[in-house]
Tab-separated table of C-alpha atoms in Angstrom:
chain	number	residue	atom	x	y	z
A	189	UNK	CA	35.821	-38.551	-54.644
A	190	UNK	CA	37.846	-39.420	-51.547
A	191	UNK	CA	37.774	-42.855	-49.906
A	192	UNK	CA	39.668	-44.156	-46.885
A	193	UNK	CA	41.869	-47.243	-47.057
A	194	UNK	CA	42.556	-49.245	-43.872
A	195	UNK	CA	45.629	-51.457	-43.725
A	196	UNK	CA	46.171	-54.265	-41.222
A	197	UNK	CA	48.872	-56.697	-40.271
A	198	UNK	CA	51.351	-57.370	-43.067
A	199	UNK	CA	49.892	-54.626	-45.325
A	200	UNK	CA	50.152	-52.080	-42.529
A	201	UNK	CA	53.790	-53.011	-42.055
A	202	UNK	CA	54.582	-52.969	-45.801
A	203	UNK	CA	52.956	-49.578	-46.355
A	204	UNK	CA	54.198	-48.272	-43.015
A	205	UNK	CA	50.770	-46.775	-42.277
A	206	UNK	CA	47.455	-47.994	-40.877
A	207	UNK	CA	45.286	-45.817	-43.143
A	208	UNK	CA	45.417	-43.454	-46.048
A	209	UNK	CA	43.037	-41.410	-48.176
A	210	UNK	CA	42.728	-42.086	-51.888
A	211	UNK	CA	41.422	-39.646	-54.490
A	212	UNK	CA	39.475	-41.528	-57.179
A	213	UNK	CA	37.343	-40.564	-60.187
A	214	UNK	CA	33.558	-40.770	-59.818
A	215	UNK	CA	32.224	-44.271	-60.681
A	216	UNK	CA	35.431	-45.946	-59.508
A	217	UNK	CA	35.078	-49.535	-58.226
A	218	UNK	CA	36.918	-51.301	-55.427
A	219	UNK	CA	39.094	-52.886	-58.113
A	220	UNK	CA	40.092	-49.416	-59.369
A	221	UNK	CA	41.105	-48.488	-55.815
A	222	UNK	CA	43.226	-51.643	-55.580
A	223	UNK	CA	44.962	-50.805	-58.849
A	224	UNK	CA	45.833	-47.376	-57.501
A	225	UNK	CA	47.105	-48.839	-54.223
A	226	UNK	CA	49.530	-51.060	-56.133
A	227	UNK	CA	51.395	-47.982	-57.302
A	228	UNK	CA	52.061	-46.843	-53.726
A	229	UNK	CA	55.318	-47.574	-51.870
A	230	UNK	CA	55.335	-51.080	-50.340
A	231	UNK	CA	52.010	-52.164	-51.845
A	232	UNK	CA	53.236	-53.338	-55.248
A	233	UNK	CA	52.829	-56.896	-53.949
A	234	UNK	CA	49.040	-56.601	-53.503
A	235	UNK	CA	47.482	-59.711	-55.071
A	236	UNK	CA	45.233	-59.495	-58.130
A	237	UNK	CA	42.192	-60.516	-56.084
A	238	UNK	CA	42.701	-59.242	-52.526
A	239	UNK	CA	39.971	-59.825	-49.935
A	240	UNK	CA	38.390	-56.521	-48.987
A	241	UNK	CA	35.661	-55.084	-46.808
A	242	UNK	CA	33.740	-51.914	-47.622
A	243	UNK	CA	32.206	-50.123	-44.658
A	244	UNK	CA	32.919	-53.135	-42.398
A	245	UNK	CA	31.362	-55.752	-44.653
A	246	UNK	CA	33.088	-58.204	-46.999
A	247	UNK	CA	32.701	-56.912	-50.530
A	248	UNK	CA	33.242	-57.878	-54.151
A	249	UNK	CA	35.911	-56.011	-56.102
A	250	UNK	CA	33.306	-54.877	-58.615
A	251	UNK	CA	31.381	-52.815	-56.080
A	252	UNK	CA	30.933	-49.146	-57.008
A	253	UNK	CA	32.483	-46.811	-54.490
A	254	UNK	CA	30.865	-43.765	-52.964
A	255	UNK	CA	32.545	-40.742	-51.405
A	256	UNK	CA	33.692	-41.467	-47.846
A	257	UNK	CA	33.659	-45.266	-48.181
A	258	UNK	CA	35.976	-47.123	-45.810
A	259	UNK	CA	37.847	-49.863	-47.674
A	260	UNK	CA	39.772	-52.366	-45.574
A	261	UNK	CA	42.309	-54.786	-46.978
A	262	UNK	CA	41.889	-58.158	-45.267
A	263	UNK	CA	45.145	-60.073	-45.714
A	264	UNK	CA	44.261	-63.754	-45.512
A	265	UNK	CA	45.840	-66.804	-43.905
A	266	UNK	CA	49.608	-66.236	-44.065
A	267	UNK	CA	51.768	-63.428	-45.355
A	268	UNK	CA	54.944	-61.504	-44.684
B	216	UNK	CA	24.247	-57.534	-31.649
B	217	UNK	CA	20.841	-59.019	-30.838
B	218	UNK	CA	20.857	-60.036	-27.166
B	219	UNK	CA	17.880	-62.378	-27.646
B	220	UNK	CA	18.312	-63.941	-31.107
B	221	UNK	CA	15.966	-66.893	-31.478
B	222	UNK	CA	15.194	-66.813	-27.758
B	223	UNK	CA	18.859	-67.302	-26.868
B	224	UNK	CA	21.005	-64.981	-24.818
B	225	UNK	CA	23.818	-63.988	-27.182
B	226	UNK	CA	27.059	-62.250	-26.195
B	227	UNK	CA	30.056	-61.615	-28.453
B	228	UNK	CA	33.049	-59.428	-27.679
B	229	UNK	CA	36.708	-58.720	-28.205
B	230	UNK	CA	38.820	-58.419	-25.097
B	231	UNK	CA	42.204	-56.944	-24.357
B	232	UNK	CA	42.076	-58.649	-20.943
B	233	UNK	CA	42.600	-62.344	-20.126
B	234	UNK	CA	39.601	-64.620	-20.694
B	235	UNK	CA	38.148	-66.098	-17.481
B	236	UNK	CA	36.426	-69.364	-18.319
B	237	UNK	CA	35.181	-69.914	-14.775
B	238	UNK	CA	32.784	-67.008	-15.217
B	239	UNK	CA	31.641	-68.168	-18.650
B	240	UNK	CA	30.774	-71.599	-17.265
B	241	UNK	CA	27.863	-70.259	-15.245
B	242	UNK	CA	26.042	-69.802	-18.559
B	243	UNK	CA	22.493	-70.920	-19.108
B	244	UNK	CA	19.861	-72.167	-16.718
B	245	UNK	CA	18.670	-75.452	-15.285
B	246	UNK	CA	16.592	-75.912	-18.436
B	247	UNK	CA	19.874	-76.686	-20.222
B	248	UNK	CA	21.066	-80.240	-20.005
B	249	UNK	CA	24.271	-79.636	-21.934
B	250	UNK	CA	27.035	-77.034	-21.944
B	251	UNK	CA	30.072	-77.052	-24.210
B	252	UNK	CA	33.091	-74.849	-23.768
B	253	UNK	CA	35.737	-74.518	-26.429
B	254	UNK	CA	38.946	-72.659	-25.707
B	255	UNK	CA	41.783	-71.923	-28.061
B	256	UNK	CA	45.181	-71.572	-26.404
B	257	UNK	CA	48.486	-70.174	-27.580
B	258	UNK	CA	50.529	-73.179	-28.635
B	259	UNK	CA	54.271	-73.422	-28.194
B	260	UNK	CA	54.725	-74.423	-31.832
B	261	UNK	CA	53.158	-73.981	-35.277
B	262	UNK	CA	54.064	-76.084	-38.305
B	263	UNK	CA	57.042	-77.372	-36.325
B	264	UNK	CA	58.472	-73.933	-35.464
B	265	UNK	CA	58.784	-73.016	-31.775
B	266	UNK	CA	56.497	-70.083	-30.935
B	267	UNK	CA	57.341	-67.814	-27.999
B	268	UNK	CA	54.548	-65.219	-28.117
B	269	UNK	CA	51.537	-64.023	-30.146
B	270	UNK	CA	50.101	-60.643	-30.869
B	271	UNK	CA	46.522	-60.243	-32.124
B	272	UNK	CA	45.585	-57.194	-34.193
B	273	UNK	CA	41.904	-56.630	-34.965
B	274	UNK	CA	39.847	-54.483	-37.291
B	275	UNK	CA	37.792	-53.954	-34.181
B	276	UNK	CA	34.574	-52.412	-35.472
B	277	UNK	CA	34.226	-54.965	-38.253
B	278	UNK	CA	35.295	-57.899	-36.053
B	279	UNK	CA	32.581	-57.091	-33.515
B	280	UNK	CA	30.024	-56.771	-36.297
B	281	UNK	CA	31.032	-60.107	-37.860
B	282	UNK	CA	31.096	-61.859	-34.495
B	283	UNK	CA	27.592	-60.615	-33.710
B	284	UNK	CA	26.443	-61.823	-37.130
B	285	UNK	CA	27.989	-65.274	-36.593
B	286	UNK	CA	26.321	-65.634	-33.195
B	287	UNK	CA	22.936	-64.464	-34.457
B	288	UNK	CA	23.074	-66.886	-37.400
B	289	UNK	CA	23.992	-69.704	-35.001
B	290	UNK	CA	21.228	-68.859	-32.531
B	291	UNK	CA	18.786	-68.850	-35.427
B	292	UNK	CA	19.871	-72.238	-36.711
B	293	UNK	CA	20.020	-74.236	-33.453
B	294	UNK	CA	17.793	-74.235	-30.371
B	295	UNK	CA	19.984	-72.979	-27.582
B	296	UNK	CA	19.614	-70.718	-24.616
B	297	UNK	CA	23.039	-69.137	-24.155
B	298	UNK	CA	25.778	-68.435	-26.648
B	299	UNK	CA	28.886	-66.492	-25.748
B	300	UNK	CA	32.128	-65.937	-27.611
B	301	UNK	CA	35.158	-63.895	-26.599
B	302	UNK	CA	38.228	-63.283	-28.766
B	303	UNK	CA	41.415	-61.844	-27.347
B	304	UNK	CA	43.367	-58.980	-28.819
B	305	UNK	CA	46.820	-57.750	-27.830
B	306	UNK	CA	49.856	-59.717	-26.703
B	307	UNK	CA	49.419	-63.278	-25.410
B	308	UNK	CA	51.992	-65.505	-23.744
B	309	UNK	CA	52.159	-69.290	-24.246
B	310	UNK	CA	49.171	-71.108	-22.766
B	311	UNK	CA	46.947	-68.010	-22.635
B	312	UNK	CA	43.443	-68.307	-24.055
B	313	UNK	CA	42.958	-66.695	-27.453
B	314	UNK	CA	39.266	-67.492	-27.866
B	315	UNK	CA	36.464	-69.044	-25.816
B	316	UNK	CA	33.016	-70.205	-26.903
B	317	UNK	CA	30.296	-71.289	-24.490
B	318	UNK	CA	27.018	-72.858	-25.588
B	319	UNK	CA	24.230	-73.923	-23.213
B	320	UNK	CA	21.433	-75.912	-24.784
B	321	UNK	CA	18.712	-78.372	-23.866
B	322	UNK	CA	20.431	-81.158	-25.833
B	323	UNK	CA	24.058	-82.146	-26.279
B	324	UNK	CA	24.037	-82.524	-30.080
B	325	UNK	CA	23.063	-78.847	-30.310
B	326	UNK	CA	25.735	-77.771	-27.859
B	327	UNK	CA	28.484	-79.498	-29.854
B	328	UNK	CA	27.319	-78.505	-33.322
B	329	UNK	CA	26.673	-74.858	-32.502
B	330	UNK	CA	30.051	-74.520	-30.755
B	331	UNK	CA	31.924	-76.046	-33.681
B	332	UNK	CA	30.077	-73.843	-36.153
B	333	UNK	CA	30.987	-70.695	-34.234
B	334	UNK	CA	34.717	-71.425	-34.042
B	335	UNK	CA	34.911	-72.382	-37.719
B	336	UNK	CA	33.138	-69.156	-38.727
B	337	UNK	CA	35.328	-67.111	-36.394
B	338	UNK	CA	38.466	-68.543	-37.992
B	339	UNK	CA	37.053	-67.959	-41.440
B	340	UNK	CA	35.478	-64.523	-41.122
B	341	UNK	CA	36.783	-62.481	-38.199
B	342	UNK	CA	39.182	-59.737	-39.355
B	343	UNK	CA	41.753	-60.507	-36.680
B	344	UNK	CA	45.386	-61.229	-37.429
B	345	UNK	CA	47.972	-62.892	-35.295
B	346	UNK	CA	51.652	-62.189	-35.496
B	347	UNK	CA	53.553	-65.246	-34.361
B	348	UNK	CA	56.952	-64.657	-32.816
B	349	UNK	CA	59.281	-67.606	-33.216
B	350	UNK	CA	62.201	-68.644	-31.064
B	351	UNK	CA	64.586	-67.749	-33.902
B	352	UNK	CA	63.450	-64.105	-33.815
B	353	UNK	CA	61.379	-64.218	-36.995
B	354	UNK	CA	57.695	-63.300	-37.118
B	355	UNK	CA	54.816	-64.240	-39.377
B	356	UNK	CA	51.303	-62.841	-39.823
B	357	UNK	CA	48.366	-65.253	-39.949
B	358	UNK	CA	44.916	-64.011	-40.885
B	359	UNK	CA	41.362	-65.183	-41.516
B	360	UNK	CA	40.506	-67.445	-44.458
B	361	UNK	CA	37.440	-65.835	-46.085
B	362	UNK	CA	38.189	-67.459	-49.439
B	363	UNK	CA	37.199	-70.812	-47.922
B	364	UNK	CA	33.599	-69.541	-47.876
C	27	UNK	CA	43.037	-97.792	-16.721
C	28	UNK	CA	46.078	-96.906	-18.815
C	29	UNK	CA	47.306	-93.495	-17.658
C	30	UNK	CA	49.288	-92.975	-20.883
C	31	UNK	CA	47.183	-94.502	-23.682
C	32	UNK	CA	48.569	-93.401	-27.042
C	33	UNK	CA	50.780	-90.808	-25.336
C	34	UNK	CA	47.761	-89.106	-23.764
C	35	UNK	CA	47.142	-88.581	-20.071
C	36	UNK	CA	43.869	-90.410	-19.422
C	37	UNK	CA	41.731	-90.107	-16.292
C	38	UNK	CA	38.275	-91.600	-15.758
C	39	UNK	CA	36.350	-91.776	-12.501
C	40	UNK	CA	33.013	-91.884	-10.756
C	41	UNK	CA	32.449	-89.311	-8.057
C	42	UNK	CA	30.025	-88.990	-5.190
C	43	UNK	CA	31.191	-85.392	-4.771
C	44	UNK	CA	30.308	-82.358	-6.911
C	45	UNK	CA	32.283	-81.961	-10.138
C	46	UNK	CA	34.597	-78.917	-10.182
C	47	UNK	CA	35.133	-77.828	-13.765
C	48	UNK	CA	37.551	-75.054	-12.843
C	49	UNK	CA	40.107	-77.697	-11.875
C	50	UNK	CA	39.503	-79.782	-14.993
C	51	UNK	CA	40.158	-76.763	-17.197
C	52	UNK	CA	43.837	-76.677	-16.316
C	53	UNK	CA	44.207	-79.821	-18.428
C	54	UNK	CA	46.926	-80.265	-20.990
C	55	UNK	CA	49.984	-78.221	-21.767
C	56	UNK	CA	50.983	-75.328	-23.982
C	57	UNK	CA	51.447	-77.826	-26.802
C	58	UNK	CA	47.655	-78.038	-26.971
C	59	UNK	CA	45.961	-75.401	-29.061
C	60	UNK	CA	42.439	-76.582	-28.291
C	61	UNK	CA	40.498	-77.647	-25.234
C	62	UNK	CA	36.867	-78.737	-25.187
C	63	UNK	CA	34.801	-79.162	-22.064
C	64	UNK	CA	31.430	-80.849	-22.138
C	65	UNK	CA	29.238	-80.821	-19.064
C	66	UNK	CA	25.884	-82.487	-18.574
C	67	UNK	CA	23.605	-80.774	-16.075
C	68	UNK	CA	20.451	-81.878	-14.269
C	69	UNK	CA	17.590	-80.390	-16.254
C	70	UNK	CA	14.394	-79.152	-14.688
C	71	UNK	CA	12.309	-81.169	-17.144
C	72	UNK	CA	12.403	-84.349	-19.240
C	73	UNK	CA	9.940	-85.127	-22.024
C	74	UNK	CA	7.826	-82.260	-20.743
C	75	UNK	CA	7.607	-83.475	-17.128
C	76	UNK	CA	9.003	-81.196	-14.408
C	77	UNK	CA	11.976	-82.858	-12.678
C	78	UNK	CA	12.867	-81.890	-9.118
C	79	UNK	CA	15.842	-84.162	-8.362
C	80	UNK	CA	17.937	-87.050	-9.732
C	81	UNK	CA	19.615	-90.007	-8.142
C	82	UNK	CA	22.368	-91.921	-9.950
C	83	UNK	CA	22.969	-95.572	-9.096
C	84	UNK	CA	26.058	-97.247	-10.572
C	85	UNK	CA	27.382	-100.754	-11.002
C	86	UNK	CA	30.577	-99.162	-9.809
C	87	UNK	CA	33.245	-101.751	-10.638
C	88	UNK	CA	31.905	-102.308	-14.137
C	89	UNK	CA	31.258	-98.612	-14.774
C	90	UNK	CA	34.860	-97.733	-13.954
C	91	UNK	CA	36.089	-100.549	-16.182
C	92	UNK	CA	33.876	-99.435	-19.108
C	93	UNK	CA	34.835	-95.785	-18.651
C	94	UNK	CA	38.535	-96.678	-18.735
C	95	UNK	CA	37.924	-98.727	-21.879
C	96	UNK	CA	36.067	-95.852	-23.579
C	97	UNK	CA	38.863	-93.399	-22.773
C	98	UNK	CA	41.597	-95.775	-23.919
C	99	UNK	CA	39.793	-96.441	-27.201
C	100	UNK	CA	39.391	-92.690	-27.707
C	101	UNK	CA	43.025	-91.913	-26.922
C	102	UNK	CA	44.034	-94.596	-29.401
C	103	UNK	CA	41.866	-93.227	-32.172
C	104	UNK	CA	42.643	-89.504	-31.936
C	105	UNK	CA	45.884	-87.614	-31.238
C	106	UNK	CA	45.297	-85.856	-27.964
C	107	UNK	CA	47.294	-85.118	-24.862
C	108	UNK	CA	44.752	-85.073	-22.042
C	109	UNK	CA	41.435	-86.848	-21.706
C	110	UNK	CA	39.425	-86.741	-18.509
C	111	UNK	CA	35.884	-87.853	-17.741
C	112	UNK	CA	34.009	-87.745	-14.453
C	113	UNK	CA	30.510	-89.140	-13.868
C	114	UNK	CA	28.531	-88.337	-10.763
C	115	UNK	CA	26.763	-90.848	-8.560
C	116	UNK	CA	24.340	-90.190	-5.722
C	117	UNK	CA	21.703	-87.489	-5.390
C	118	UNK	CA	21.898	-84.376	-7.582
C	119	UNK	CA	19.844	-81.213	-7.366
C	120	UNK	CA	18.707	-79.191	-10.401
C	121	UNK	CA	21.605	-77.544	-12.211
C	122	UNK	CA	24.270	-79.817	-10.716
C	123	UNK	CA	26.758	-81.398	-13.093
C	124	UNK	CA	26.143	-85.074	-13.838
C	125	UNK	CA	29.104	-85.620	-16.155
C	126	UNK	CA	32.127	-83.675	-17.399
C	127	UNK	CA	34.527	-84.463	-20.237
C	128	UNK	CA	37.716	-82.513	-20.908
C	129	UNK	CA	39.883	-83.019	-23.977
C	130	UNK	CA	43.103	-81.135	-24.684
C	131	UNK	CA	44.558	-81.642	-28.137
C	132	UNK	CA	46.870	-79.954	-30.613
C	133	UNK	CA	43.972	-79.331	-33.035
C	134	UNK	CA	40.365	-78.331	-32.529
C	135	UNK	CA	38.767	-80.956	-34.775
C	136	UNK	CA	40.282	-83.634	-32.528
C	137	UNK	CA	39.116	-81.924	-29.368
C	138	UNK	CA	35.509	-81.779	-30.591
C	139	UNK	CA	35.334	-85.248	-32.112
C	140	UNK	CA	36.972	-87.054	-29.201
C	141	UNK	CA	34.740	-85.272	-26.682
C	142	UNK	CA	31.588	-86.135	-28.585
C	143	UNK	CA	32.667	-89.754	-28.955
C	144	UNK	CA	33.270	-90.090	-25.215
C	145	UNK	CA	29.871	-88.723	-24.164
C	146	UNK	CA	28.012	-90.873	-26.699
C	147	UNK	CA	29.829	-94.006	-25.511
C	148	UNK	CA	29.236	-93.081	-21.868
C	149	UNK	CA	25.503	-92.766	-22.508
C	150	UNK	CA	25.478	-96.024	-24.415
C	151	UNK	CA	27.704	-98.241	-22.306
C	152	UNK	CA	28.132	-97.055	-18.720
C	153	UNK	CA	26.075	-99.158	-16.288
C	154	UNK	CA	24.723	-96.144	-14.437
C	155	UNK	CA	21.020	-95.538	-13.900
C	156	UNK	CA	19.250	-92.358	-13.007
C	157	UNK	CA	16.037	-92.218	-11.062
C	158	UNK	CA	14.190	-89.064	-12.001
C	159	UNK	CA	11.909	-87.576	-9.396
C	160	UNK	CA	9.065	-85.571	-10.875
C	161	UNK	CA	7.128	-82.713	-9.362
C	162	UNK	CA	4.018	-84.920	-9.198
C	163	UNK	CA	5.791	-87.362	-6.855
C	164	UNK	CA	6.342	-90.115	-9.419
C	165	UNK	CA	9.753	-91.526	-10.282
C	166	UNK	CA	11.223	-93.207	-13.336
C	167	UNK	CA	14.461	-95.128	-13.944
C	168	UNK	CA	16.531	-94.294	-17.020
C	169	UNK	CA	19.477	-96.482	-17.963
C	170	UNK	CA	22.151	-96.921	-20.618
C	171	UNK	CA	21.269	-97.881	-24.203
C	172	UNK	CA	23.670	-100.728	-25.077
C	173	UNK	CA	21.338	-102.099	-27.744
C	174	UNK	CA	22.133	-99.048	-29.868
C	175	UNK	CA	25.612	-100.531	-30.416
D	164	UNK	CA	27.141	-124.619	-9.641
D	165	UNK	CA	26.444	-121.343	-7.875
D	166	UNK	CA	26.467	-117.966	-9.627
D	167	UNK	CA	25.735	-114.502	-8.281
D	168	UNK	CA	23.080	-112.257	-9.794
D	169	UNK	CA	23.352	-108.463	-9.376
D	170	UNK	CA	20.219	-106.354	-9.708
D	171	UNK	CA	20.186	-102.611	-10.305
D	172	UNK	CA	17.660	-99.815	-10.548
D	173	UNK	CA	14.186	-101.007	-11.481
D	174	UNK	CA	15.127	-104.713	-11.206
D	175	UNK	CA	16.535	-104.156	-7.733
D	176	UNK	CA	13.298	-102.496	-6.705
D	177	UNK	CA	11.095	-105.169	-8.292
D	178	UNK	CA	13.006	-108.053	-6.695
D	179	UNK	CA	13.510	-106.099	-3.481
D	180	UNK	CA	17.166	-107.174	-3.333
D	181	UNK	CA	20.461	-106.019	-4.884
D	182	UNK	CA	21.912	-109.497	-5.298
D	183	UNK	CA	21.089	-113.173	-4.962
D	184	UNK	CA	22.772	-116.504	-5.512
D	185	UNK	CA	21.407	-118.942	-8.056
D	186	UNK	CA	22.011	-122.708	-8.115
D	187	UNK	CA	22.272	-123.936	-11.716
D	188	UNK	CA	23.147	-127.240	-13.426
D	189	UNK	CA	26.633	-127.583	-14.929
D	190	UNK	CA	26.766	-126.289	-18.539
D	191	UNK	CA	24.050	-123.724	-17.890
D	192	UNK	CA	24.162	-120.588	-20.052
D	193	UNK	CA	23.296	-117.001	-19.197
D	194	UNK	CA	19.954	-117.599	-20.886
D	195	UNK	CA	19.248	-120.503	-18.537
D	196	UNK	CA	19.975	-118.229	-15.598
D	197	UNK	CA	17.540	-115.638	-16.976
D	198	UNK	CA	14.826	-118.286	-17.351
D	199	UNK	CA	15.301	-119.240	-13.716
D	200	UNK	CA	15.189	-115.611	-12.598
D	201	UNK	CA	11.822	-115.154	-14.262
D	202	UNK	CA	10.267	-117.613	-11.799
D	203	UNK	CA	11.361	-115.502	-8.813
D	204	UNK	CA	9.051	-112.977	-7.107
D	205	UNK	CA	8.989	-109.643	-8.903
D	206	UNK	CA	11.104	-110.742	-11.865
D	207	UNK	CA	8.397	-112.329	-14.015
D	208	UNK	CA	8.575	-109.187	-16.174
D	209	UNK	CA	12.189	-109.810	-17.261
D	210	UNK	CA	12.328	-109.348	-21.051
D	211	UNK	CA	13.127	-112.242	-23.396
D	212	UNK	CA	16.471	-110.671	-24.328
D	213	UNK	CA	17.716	-108.690	-21.329
D	214	UNK	CA	21.070	-106.903	-21.526
D	215	UNK	CA	23.540	-108.596	-19.188
D	216	UNK	CA	27.149	-108.399	-18.077
D	217	UNK	CA	29.169	-111.370	-16.900
D	218	UNK	CA	32.099	-110.565	-14.638
D	219	UNK	CA	31.749	-106.845	-15.441
D	220	UNK	CA	31.717	-107.210	-19.213
D	221	UNK	CA	28.730	-107.095	-21.580
D	222	UNK	CA	27.905	-110.659	-22.592
D	223	UNK	CA	25.768	-112.673	-24.974
D	224	UNK	CA	22.958	-114.750	-23.500
D	225	UNK	CA	24.498	-117.895	-25.005
D	226	UNK	CA	27.672	-117.672	-22.921
D	227	UNK	CA	28.423	-120.761	-20.825
D	228	UNK	CA	28.544	-119.997	-17.129
D	229	UNK	CA	31.211	-121.098	-14.707
D	230	UNK	CA	30.931	-121.443	-10.933
D	231	UNK	CA	31.221	-118.107	-9.169
D	232	UNK	CA	30.359	-115.994	-12.225
D	233	UNK	CA	28.860	-112.581	-11.449
D	234	UNK	CA	25.900	-111.885	-13.727
D	235	UNK	CA	24.516	-108.346	-13.728
D	236	UNK	CA	21.200	-107.389	-15.245
D	237	UNK	CA	21.579	-104.067	-17.062
D	238	UNK	CA	18.112	-102.542	-17.397
D	239	UNK	CA	18.228	-100.257	-20.426
D	240	UNK	CA	16.820	-96.826	-21.234
D	241	UNK	CA	13.533	-96.568	-19.328
D	242	UNK	CA	11.647	-98.825	-16.966
D	243	UNK	CA	9.632	-98.852	-13.754
């Protein structure tokens, strides 16, 4: 399935993009998406437990993803 | 956003334009004995470093949703008649208003407590980031603090 | 009145003229990240009785002295840069402002706490009485509550 | 000695005057002044422990008075 990742602030600058699409196996969780993101250029620094929102709502990392979900990384407090 | 949560008039929005407090102050009716206004302003320093400018970046759709949720929760918890919150986005110079919260209520305890609750929740939950530009040319991103939930 | 108590600019006064909050809002400097404004307004009811008008009578010399003392105590207890309080005297119509308190401070917790402290002390200590005029033609005097010290 | 009494709000209305002079023996206290006031027209209702200010400062009823002191009755909360 395909999900959309939104990047803001320091993550947007590190990845040099505000959004990207990610191809994931069925039954992937938010945590699986984060693990994949860490392999992308500039995002190796992603913390083990990033704060995320799915479809504009704060979400746990264990949430099961569905095709078309919009996953936003919410960098907290201070970074960069 | 529910415009009449708990009987209160509730307005929350992001704004790319300067915040005009004079207009916000006309909130409420003569049934309200107390009005509090909180404004956040761009400070000329942060943790001892001179700041020259700020830029706010928002996850707009989610920020508006969270702000509406914060205001509805607040209007459900306290008896108030008008609750309005505006958060700036874009580039702000020193002294400009970054956020304003207006509460009109029959009693002053309510007006203070509801106002304080709203700003704390905004700082904690709103997906808005500020990039501080320092006098030495460096910049730093500061975001919400949802882990303090 | 000490105009520079604890490094803060401190202004307290009684006023026979309407309170203009727009002017008060320019308080402080760009070193202040937070500004709170509290305003008390003439309500159209009190304990369920319709109010049509208020008249404030002050023991002026003592009220100014107490107000200055309240503001100085507050400026000594919290770190703030501007503290201003105005209390009306004379006849006020519904919706008019009876009192306004402006605090500008580096941090928002200070701005809220100092503002709340000032209004509570004003209500408790200022020798100012209001005569409420009710729709049924009766009147009642309401005064400070110093025994709640 | 002579002291001045200031009356506000409901007390002013009851006594039908905003101020009056009181002649008291030397060594009189604020409480003595209050006892005398109670014998005046309209002020029989004065409570046993009224709130007072002497020379523009809140004062105990046991304070010793001095000639020329300004004693203000501070009617509290609700009255009339």
